[in-house]
């Protein structure tokens, strides 16, 4: 990797700054990366280096100067600031001087906290960096405290600002639509600003995901190139701002979207930004993804190192049309299929306005008595009898106007008081800035768990973004709502986590709306997309895998795209957290038998697929085939998936060259999970051969797939 060092430039501002600190350096390292922040003669702090770790720590001394680490509004800089504070006297400038820093140990690494202070106003900015050694992951967040006697207004308050100086920059963002998420688009960055942001309020994503890849010097490839990969841990509006200046230097500013979010801070009050999480790789996107996957499992995702449950979901099998008898049969189906859990989806609640479609009942969380006369308890009892776990769908942050909750508490709804209501999927968002609403949302889970302690899982949905923004609770502080909504949500989730620490939950938001690493602190998994067409899923899972491990990506076998065989659909879903959302009785006996065998195969391979290293070998974006490999951490076992999507007539096929194996080991390679249940021939190859020559695993049959295991002898 080249050194992304910002050339020093002299600034000789006078100021009340202790000479002791001048030339002091803050060095933050992981196993492979190093960041150097240097205190200038003027007491201000500069990013002098961010790149490969230097072998000799003494070499860092040669790195001085650079760009100011957290550039402020209203001073000498001509480009986008990280911080913009409006003071009560009308002064919109901030000047930050280094006061000191602390380093503490955290699991897997260190936390470095750098304190900066504005001498004129006393405002304090703490830059918090966490560095995870083995995974080479950094996180950055900021704590801003009003040190003056009067309130201040925060207009811009980034989590992170990073500076780069490369000859060229190539930004890849992952944008799309509902059911067409995470399509990569790469563009060069030239002079000026490019922003990637969302304004959806109750979720991060619908049109663009909260992560990016930035090729430094050249577009990042899968296995080569210098690349910064970053994502924001925030379940709301985010913004990444990339600005190339007149000298070709790039600043990357990441944080909450400041759009309609000016925050007033009272004297002494502190605002803490969410974490920007990032890594640098000099071996392309693949290595960066594996850094994220390891870090996420070890340090971020709820029960990241734990196992996951396979499931049968009833959503696409029944939609709203079910009763107790039908559900009991489905619980039996789950047992017969061999999955771990039955998940009851939307449609089980509300009585005055029963939830028989998506236009009524949301907000009224009592079982619909004519559907479930014996309540959820009869279903958890049935699940227990059958020996499967029971999971339940909820959408606790939302309300249908046709509901008792709305009739009783219209004041709890986010909607403009003097304009017509606007409904997204016939519903409105509850005002989680209001502590009473937080109590209510917490009570939905708490009441269900108290009444039915055998509920083993929740699917937490959230279908409407915030529109027509107005909170009755916040009154004059309407600009606080976007941020306070998300903080209110986290308060609720903290309370749930404290009371039910071992309760697994899926984060769902009408497709992949909530796919962010702060949400995943509270959730064991997420729903990447409502699109379960297996061909589309090859692309969607590929997209999310850039920063999220397989373990958190729920992948369900459904009836979408019946042109694809059940095997093709199952194999795609096996590359995620496997589930079924299908009426088993629509399957032929052979298909059903195949599904049952697949669940057994998946269970045997689960540790490799969910916890191994993922290698994206052949991209679905690159042609008519796709291939992904998972390798166990000790390299003894690997699973290889190969898909032929729409091959051309007489297409020339190429071997798939594997990765991550032990070159010295001999692997027995066997095709498993065949549609007819037959056994494949076992052949032996060295790891060296497999990683140099590869295997002929593609075919010219449309929509066909194969799964191979590799076992070291
Ligand atoms: C949207 C989700 O993405 C679906 O899986 C399903 O749970 C529906 N909501 C239920 O309304």
PDB file of C-alpha atoms and ligand atoms in Angstrom, residues 313 315 320 345-346 355 358 393 395 425 459 461 463 508-511 527 530 581, ligand 1:
ATOM      1  CA  UNK A 313     -41.664 -18.802   8.243  1.00  0.00           C
ATOM      2  CA  UNK A 315     -45.361 -15.214   5.566  1.00  0.00           C
ATOM      3  CA  UNK A 320     -52.699 -12.954   6.614  1.00  0.00           C
ATOM      4  CA  UNK A 345     -45.259 -13.618  10.763  1.00  0.00           C
ATOM      5  CA  UNK A 346     -47.646 -10.671  10.453  1.00  0.00           C
ATOM      6  CA  UNK A 355     -55.029  -7.422  11.180  1.00  0.00           C
ATOM      7  CA  UNK A 358     -51.803  -4.374   6.103  1.00  0.00           C
ATOM      8  CA  UNK A 393     -43.216 -11.204  14.179  1.00  0.00           C
ATOM      9  CA  UNK A 395     -43.683  -4.227  14.212  1.00  0.00           C
ATOM     10  CA  UNK A 425     -47.938   1.006   3.584  1.00  0.00           C
ATOM     11  CA  UNK A 459     -38.692 -10.809  13.899  1.00  0.00           C
ATOM     12  CA  UNK A 461     -40.171  -5.269  11.406  1.00  0.00           C
ATOM     13  CA  UNK A 463     -41.978  -0.819   7.269  1.00  0.00           C
ATOM     14  CA  UNK A 508     -36.248  -6.400   9.285  1.00  0.00           C
ATOM     15  CA  UNK A 509     -37.343  -3.229   7.599  1.00  0.00           C
ATOM     16  CA  UNK A 510     -39.507  -3.896   4.582  1.00  0.00           C
ATOM     17  CA  UNK A 511     -36.499  -5.445   2.929  1.00  0.00           C
ATOM     18  CA  UNK A 527     -33.413  -9.359   6.549  1.00  0.00           C
ATOM     19  CA  UNK A 530     -37.965  -8.746   0.427  1.00  0.00           C
ATOM     20  CA  UNK A 581     -40.878 -19.479   3.648  1.00  0.00           C
TER      21      UNK A 581
HETATM   22  C1  LIG B   1     -42.194  -6.873   5.426  1.00  0.00           C
HETATM   23  C2  LIG B   1     -41.182  -7.958   5.616  1.00  0.00           C
HETATM   24  O1  LIG B   1     -40.045  -7.678   4.891  1.00  0.00           O
HETATM   25  C3  LIG B   1     -41.808  -9.301   5.238  1.00  0.00           C
HETATM   26  O2  LIG B   1     -40.871 -10.323   5.380  1.00  0.00           O
HETATM   27  C4  LIG B   1     -43.000  -9.557   6.100  1.00  0.00           C
HETATM   28  O3  LIG B   1     -42.625  -9.754   7.441  1.00  0.00           O
HETATM   29  C5  LIG B   1     -43.979  -8.394   5.985  1.00  0.00           C
HETATM   30  N1  LIG B   1     -43.329  -7.134   6.254  1.00  0.00           N
HETATM   31  C6  LIG B   1     -45.136  -8.569   6.939  1.00  0.00           C
HETATM   32  O4  LIG B   1     -45.974  -7.492   6.911  1.00  0.00           O
END
